[in-house]
PDB file of C-alpha atoms in Angstrom:
ATOM      1  CA  MET A  16      -0.143   0.373   0.465  1.00 43.00           C
ATOM      2  CA  SER A  17       1.848   3.243  -1.266  1.00 43.00           C
ATOM      3  CA  GLU A  18       1.361   6.782   1.480  1.00 49.00           C
ATOM      4  CA  GLN A  19      -1.375   7.881  -0.913  1.00 47.00           C
ATOM      5  CA  ASP A  20      -4.071   5.159  -0.931  1.00 50.00           C
ATOM      6  CA  PRO A  21      -6.031   5.523   2.081  1.00 64.00           C
ATOM      7  CA  GLN A  22      -6.322   3.299   4.643  1.00 84.00           C
ATOM      8  CA  GLN A  23      -9.361   0.947   4.419  1.00 91.00           C
ATOM      9  CA  ALA A  24     -12.651   1.769   6.547  1.00 91.00           C
ATOM     10  CA  VAL A  25     -13.075  -0.995   9.472  1.00 93.00           C
ATOM     11  CA  PHE A  26     -16.395  -1.214  10.800  1.00 95.00           C
ATOM     12  CA  GLY A  27     -17.767  -4.348  12.836  1.00 96.00           C
ATOM     13  CA  ILE A  28     -19.900  -5.725  15.709  1.00 97.00           C
ATOM     14  CA  GLU A  29     -17.659  -6.674  18.530  1.00 97.00           C
ATOM     15  CA  LYS A  30     -21.083  -7.893  21.000  1.00 98.00           C
ATOM     16  CA  LEU A  31     -24.785  -6.629  21.130  1.00 98.00           C
ATOM     17  CA  TYR A  32     -25.994  -7.049  24.667  1.00 98.00           C
ATOM     18  CA  VAL A  33     -28.426  -5.875  27.199  1.00 98.00           C
ATOM     19  CA  LYS A  34     -26.428  -3.571  29.478  1.00 98.00           C
ATOM     20  CA  ASP A  35     -29.472  -2.608  32.092  1.00 98.00           C
ATOM     21  CA  MET A  36     -33.351  -3.115  32.480  1.00 98.00           C
ATOM     22  CA  SER A  37     -35.880  -2.975  35.248  1.00 98.00           C
ATOM     23  CA  VAL A  38     -39.671  -4.157  35.420  1.00 97.00           C
ATOM     24  CA  GLU A  39     -42.704  -2.675  37.655  1.00 97.00           C
ATOM     25  CA  VAL A  40     -46.205  -3.969  37.656  1.00 97.00           C
ATOM     26  CA  PRO A  41     -46.735  -2.160  40.269  1.00 97.00           C
ATOM     27  CA  ASN A  42     -50.912  -2.500  40.568  1.00 95.00           C
ATOM     28  CA  ALA A  43     -50.350  -6.308  40.429  1.00 94.00           C
ATOM     29  CA  PRO A  44     -52.243  -8.476  40.763  1.00 95.00           C
ATOM     30  CA  GLN A  45     -55.194  -6.288  40.305  1.00 94.00           C
ATOM     31  CA  ILE A  46     -54.240  -5.071  36.784  1.00 94.00           C
ATOM     32  CA  PHE A  47     -54.595  -8.142  35.238  1.00 94.00           C
ATOM     33  CA  LEU A  48     -58.132  -7.951  35.963  1.00 93.00           C
ATOM     34  CA  GLU A  49     -58.623  -5.307  33.445  1.00 90.00           C
ATOM     35  CA  ARG A  50     -60.146  -5.755  30.168  1.00 88.00           C
ATOM     36  CA  GLU A  51     -59.780  -2.065  28.457  1.00 91.00           C
ATOM     37  CA  ALA A  52     -56.426  -1.547  26.473  1.00 90.00           C
ATOM     38  CA  PRO A  53     -53.690   0.804  28.245  1.00 93.00           C
ATOM     39  CA  GLN A  54     -52.232   4.167  26.735  1.00 96.00           C
ATOM     40  CA  ILE A  55     -48.749   3.227  25.723  1.00 96.00           C
ATOM     41  CA  ASP A  56     -45.726   6.052  25.686  1.00 97.00           C
ATOM     42  CA  VAL A  57     -42.693   5.569  24.536  1.00 96.00           C
ATOM     43  CA  GLN A  58     -39.092   7.466  25.242  1.00 96.00           C
ATOM     44  CA  LEU A  59     -35.899   6.476  23.195  1.00 96.00           C
ATOM     45  CA  ALA A  60     -33.129   8.007  24.115  1.00 94.00           C
ATOM     46  CA  THR A  61     -29.096   7.490  21.999  1.00 94.00           C
ATOM     47  CA  GLN A  62     -25.624   7.633  23.847  1.00 95.00           C
ATOM     48  CA  ASN A  63     -22.455   6.344  22.292  1.00 95.00           C
ATOM     49  CA  THR A  64     -19.048   5.893  24.399  1.00 96.00           C
ATOM     50  CA  ASN A  65     -15.227   5.986  22.662  1.00 96.00           C
ATOM     51  CA  VAL A  66     -13.965   3.245  24.889  1.00 96.00           C
ATOM     52  CA  GLY A  67     -10.971   2.763  23.791  1.00 93.00           C
ATOM     53  CA  ASP A  68      -9.057   2.801  20.752  1.00 92.00           C
ATOM     54  CA  GLY A  69     -11.419   2.162  17.183  1.00 94.00           C
ATOM     55  CA  VAL A  70     -13.805   0.865  20.127  1.00 97.00           C
ATOM     56  CA  PHE A  71     -17.393   2.183  21.301  1.00 98.00           C
ATOM     57  CA  GLU A  72     -20.192   1.487  23.463  1.00 98.00           C
ATOM     58  CA  ILE A  73     -24.010   2.661  21.396  1.00 98.00           C
ATOM     59  CA  VAL A  74     -26.485   2.547  23.797  1.00 98.00           C
ATOM     60  CA  LEU A  75     -30.027   2.617  23.310  1.00 98.00           C
ATOM     61  CA  THR A  76     -32.715   3.022  25.580  1.00 98.00           C
ATOM     62  CA  ALA A  77     -36.192   2.164  25.781  1.00 97.00           C
ATOM     63  CA  THR A  78     -38.842   3.089  28.598  1.00 98.00           C
ATOM     64  CA  ILE A  79     -42.348   2.053  27.970  1.00 98.00           C
ATOM     65  CA  THR A  80     -45.152   3.114  30.041  1.00 97.00           C
ATOM     66  CA  ALA A  81     -48.600   1.379  30.219  1.00 97.00           C
ATOM     67  CA  LYS A  82     -51.415   3.333  31.785  1.00 96.00           C
ATOM     68  CA  LEU A  83     -55.251   3.066  31.869  1.00 94.00           C
ATOM     69  CA  GLY A  84     -56.370   6.081  32.996  1.00 91.00           C
ATOM     70  CA  GLU A  85     -53.416   7.383  35.623  1.00 92.00           C
ATOM     71  CA  LYS A  86     -52.906   4.131  36.808  1.00 94.00           C
ATOM     72  CA  ILE A  87     -49.775   2.497  35.898  1.00 96.00           C
ATOM     73  CA  MET A  88     -50.046  -0.768  34.377  1.00 96.00           C
ATOM     74  CA  PHE A  89     -46.608  -1.587  33.512  1.00 97.00           C
ATOM     75  CA  LEU A  90     -42.858   0.319  33.498  1.00 98.00           C
ATOM     76  CA  VAL A  91     -40.274  -1.327  31.242  1.00 98.00           C
ATOM     77  CA  GLU A  92     -37.379   0.615  31.092  1.00 98.00           C
ATOM     78  CA  THR A  93     -34.013  -1.048  28.797  1.00 98.00           C
ATOM     79  CA  ALA A  94     -30.509  -0.402  27.748  1.00 98.00           C
ATOM     80  CA  GLN A  95     -29.637  -2.264  24.787  1.00 98.00           C
ATOM     81  CA  ALA A  96     -25.238  -1.911  24.020  1.00 98.00           C
ATOM     82  CA  GLY A  97     -23.556  -2.909  20.991  1.00 98.00           C
ATOM     83  CA  ILE A  98     -19.900  -2.523  21.182  1.00 98.00           C
ATOM     84  CA  PHE A  99     -18.299  -1.695  17.329  1.00 98.00           C
ATOM     85  CA  ARG A 100     -14.661  -1.399  16.007  1.00 97.00           C
ATOM     86  CA  ILE A 101     -14.611   1.581  14.153  1.00 96.00           C
ATOM     87  CA  GLU A 102     -11.469   2.478  11.997  1.00 95.00           C
ATOM     88  CA  ASN A 103     -10.307   4.835   9.149  1.00 94.00           C
ATOM     89  CA  VAL A 104     -13.461   6.452   8.820  1.00 93.00           C
ATOM     90  CA  PRO A 105     -13.209  10.174   8.114  1.00 92.00           C
ATOM     91  CA  ALA A 106     -13.923  12.399  11.131  1.00 89.00           C
ATOM     92  CA  ASP A 107     -16.802  14.667   9.516  1.00 92.00           C
ATOM     93  CA  GLN A 108     -18.965  11.291   8.721  1.00 93.00           C
ATOM     94  CA  MET A 109     -18.034   9.320  12.628  1.00 93.00           C
ATOM     95  CA  ASP A 110     -21.094  10.907  13.963  1.00 93.00           C
ATOM     96  CA  ALA A 111     -23.480   9.406  11.641  1.00 93.00           C
ATOM     97  CA  VAL A 112     -21.900   6.410  11.542  1.00 95.00           C
ATOM     98  CA  LEU A 113     -22.189   6.864  15.771  1.00 96.00           C
ATOM     99  CA  GLY A 114     -25.847   8.426  15.804  1.00 94.00           C
ATOM    100  CA  ILE A 115     -27.833   6.348  12.395  1.00 95.00           C
ATOM    101  CA  GLY A 116     -25.292   3.335  11.795  1.00 96.00           C
ATOM    102  CA  CYS A 117     -24.989   1.860  14.620  1.00 97.00           C
ATOM    103  CA  PRO A 118     -28.403   2.273  16.590  1.00 97.00           C
ATOM    104  CA  ASN A 119     -29.816   1.124  13.381  1.00 97.00           C
ATOM    105  CA  ILE A 120     -27.764  -2.189  14.374  1.00 97.00           C
ATOM    106  CA  VAL A 121     -29.513  -2.097  17.752  1.00 98.00           C
ATOM    107  CA  PHE A 122     -32.823  -1.762  17.545  1.00 98.00           C
ATOM    108  CA  PRO A 123     -34.148  -4.770  16.106  1.00 98.00           C
ATOM    109  CA  TYR A 124     -32.229  -6.191  19.659  1.00 98.00           C
ATOM    110  CA  LEU A 125     -33.741  -3.505  21.835  1.00 98.00           C
ATOM    111  CA  ARG A 126     -37.172  -4.461  19.905  1.00 97.00           C
ATOM    112  CA  GLU A 127     -37.172  -7.917  20.240  1.00 97.00           C
ATOM    113  CA  THR A 128     -35.928  -7.588  24.384  1.00 97.00           C
ATOM    114  CA  ILE A 129     -38.985  -5.475  25.135  1.00 97.00           C
ATOM    115  CA  SER A 130     -41.752  -7.121  23.354  1.00 97.00           C
ATOM    116  CA  ASP A 131     -40.304 -10.655  25.324  1.00 97.00           C
ATOM    117  CA  VAL A 132     -39.695  -8.577  28.944  1.00 97.00           C
ATOM    118  CA  VAL A 133     -43.336  -7.373  28.708  1.00 97.00           C
ATOM    119  CA  SER A 134     -44.667 -10.499  27.615  1.00 97.00           C
ATOM    120  CA  ARG A 135     -43.054 -12.380  31.053  1.00 96.00           C
ATOM    121  CA  ALA A 136     -44.384  -9.453  32.797  1.00 96.00           C
ATOM    122  CA  GLY A 137     -47.883 -11.233  32.043  1.00 95.00           C
ATOM    123  CA  PHE A 138     -49.107  -8.361  28.858  1.00 95.00           C
ATOM    124  CA  PRO A 139     -49.709  -8.436  25.077  1.00 93.00           C
ATOM    125  CA  PRO A 140     -46.412  -8.147  23.878  1.00 94.00           C
ATOM    126  CA  VAL A 141     -45.789  -4.396  22.958  1.00 95.00           C
ATOM    127  CA  ILE A 142     -43.466  -3.951  19.392  1.00 94.00           C
ATOM    128  CA  LEU A 143     -41.746  -1.128  18.911  1.00 95.00           C
ATOM    129  CA  ASN A 144     -42.290   0.956  15.662  1.00 95.00           C
ATOM    130  CA  PRO A 145     -39.304   1.103  13.399  1.00 94.00           C
ATOM    131  CA  VAL A 146     -37.474   4.255  14.302  1.00 94.00           C
ATOM    132  CA  ASN A 147     -35.875   6.927  12.011  1.00 95.00           C
ATOM    133  CA  PHE A 148     -32.378   6.743  13.406  1.00 95.00           C
ATOM    134  CA  GLU A 149     -31.741   9.298  11.358  1.00 94.00           C
ATOM    135  CA  ALA A 150     -34.323  12.059  11.762  1.00 93.00           C
ATOM    136  CA  MET A 151     -33.369  11.642  15.028  1.00 90.00           C
ATOM    137  CA  TYR A 152     -29.812  12.595  14.679  1.00 90.00           C
ATOM    138  CA  MET A 153     -30.550  15.322  12.367  1.00 90.00           C
ATOM    139  CA  GLN A 154     -32.961  17.091  14.714  1.00 88.00           C
ATOM    140  CA  GLN A 155     -30.109  16.070  17.746  1.00 83.00           C
ATOM    141  CA  GLN A 156     -28.077  18.273  15.061  1.00 83.00           C
ATOM    142  CA  GLN A 157     -30.149  20.949  15.169  1.00 85.00           C
ATOM    143  CA  ALA A 158     -30.942  21.919  18.877  1.00 74.00           C
ATOM    144  CA  PRO A 159     -29.065  24.563  20.485  1.00 66.00           C
ATOM    145  CA  ALA A 160     -26.559  23.565  23.348  1.00 61.00           C
ATOM    146  CA  PRO A 161     -27.577  23.158  26.600  1.00 62.00           C
ATOM    147  CA  GLY A 162     -27.252  26.237  28.164  1.00 62.00           C
ATOM    148  CA  THR A 163     -27.845  27.909  25.162  1.00 53.00           C
ATOM    149  CA  PRO A 164     -31.200  30.916  25.545  1.00 57.00           C
ATOM    150  CA  LEU A 165     -34.298  30.182  23.128  1.00 52.00           C
ATOM    151  CA  ASN A 166     -35.443  33.311  21.315  1.00 48.00           C
TER     152      ASN A 166
END
């Protein structure tokens, strides 16, 4: 390889795992006698951390709250993580890889984990809708920095 040739970009999945999970069913067993469908609220967040030379951890956290009126049926919070080896990616593209590419890989695992744990808690599974991580990333890029006054 000559000095003129750029090095080959490296992108690999080292590990996918559940980093943290909690399940609460605060109104059991009475809540299981309810027959109406709950109101489901889904909150999703992404975070990335450089954990070493070319190694990054991406964590997708989903908080699912199911309510009947003011009564909580269940609350599930899951942090699904992935460790990725990313090398020789141009600096101007790295944020997009971490904010779009990696979350797109981790999301199906998060979706399956949420569905499974809600079922194991005794409720019909919650299937998360697909997420447009590109739109989420673009929205985060346009958000003002914390502490910036809003006009």
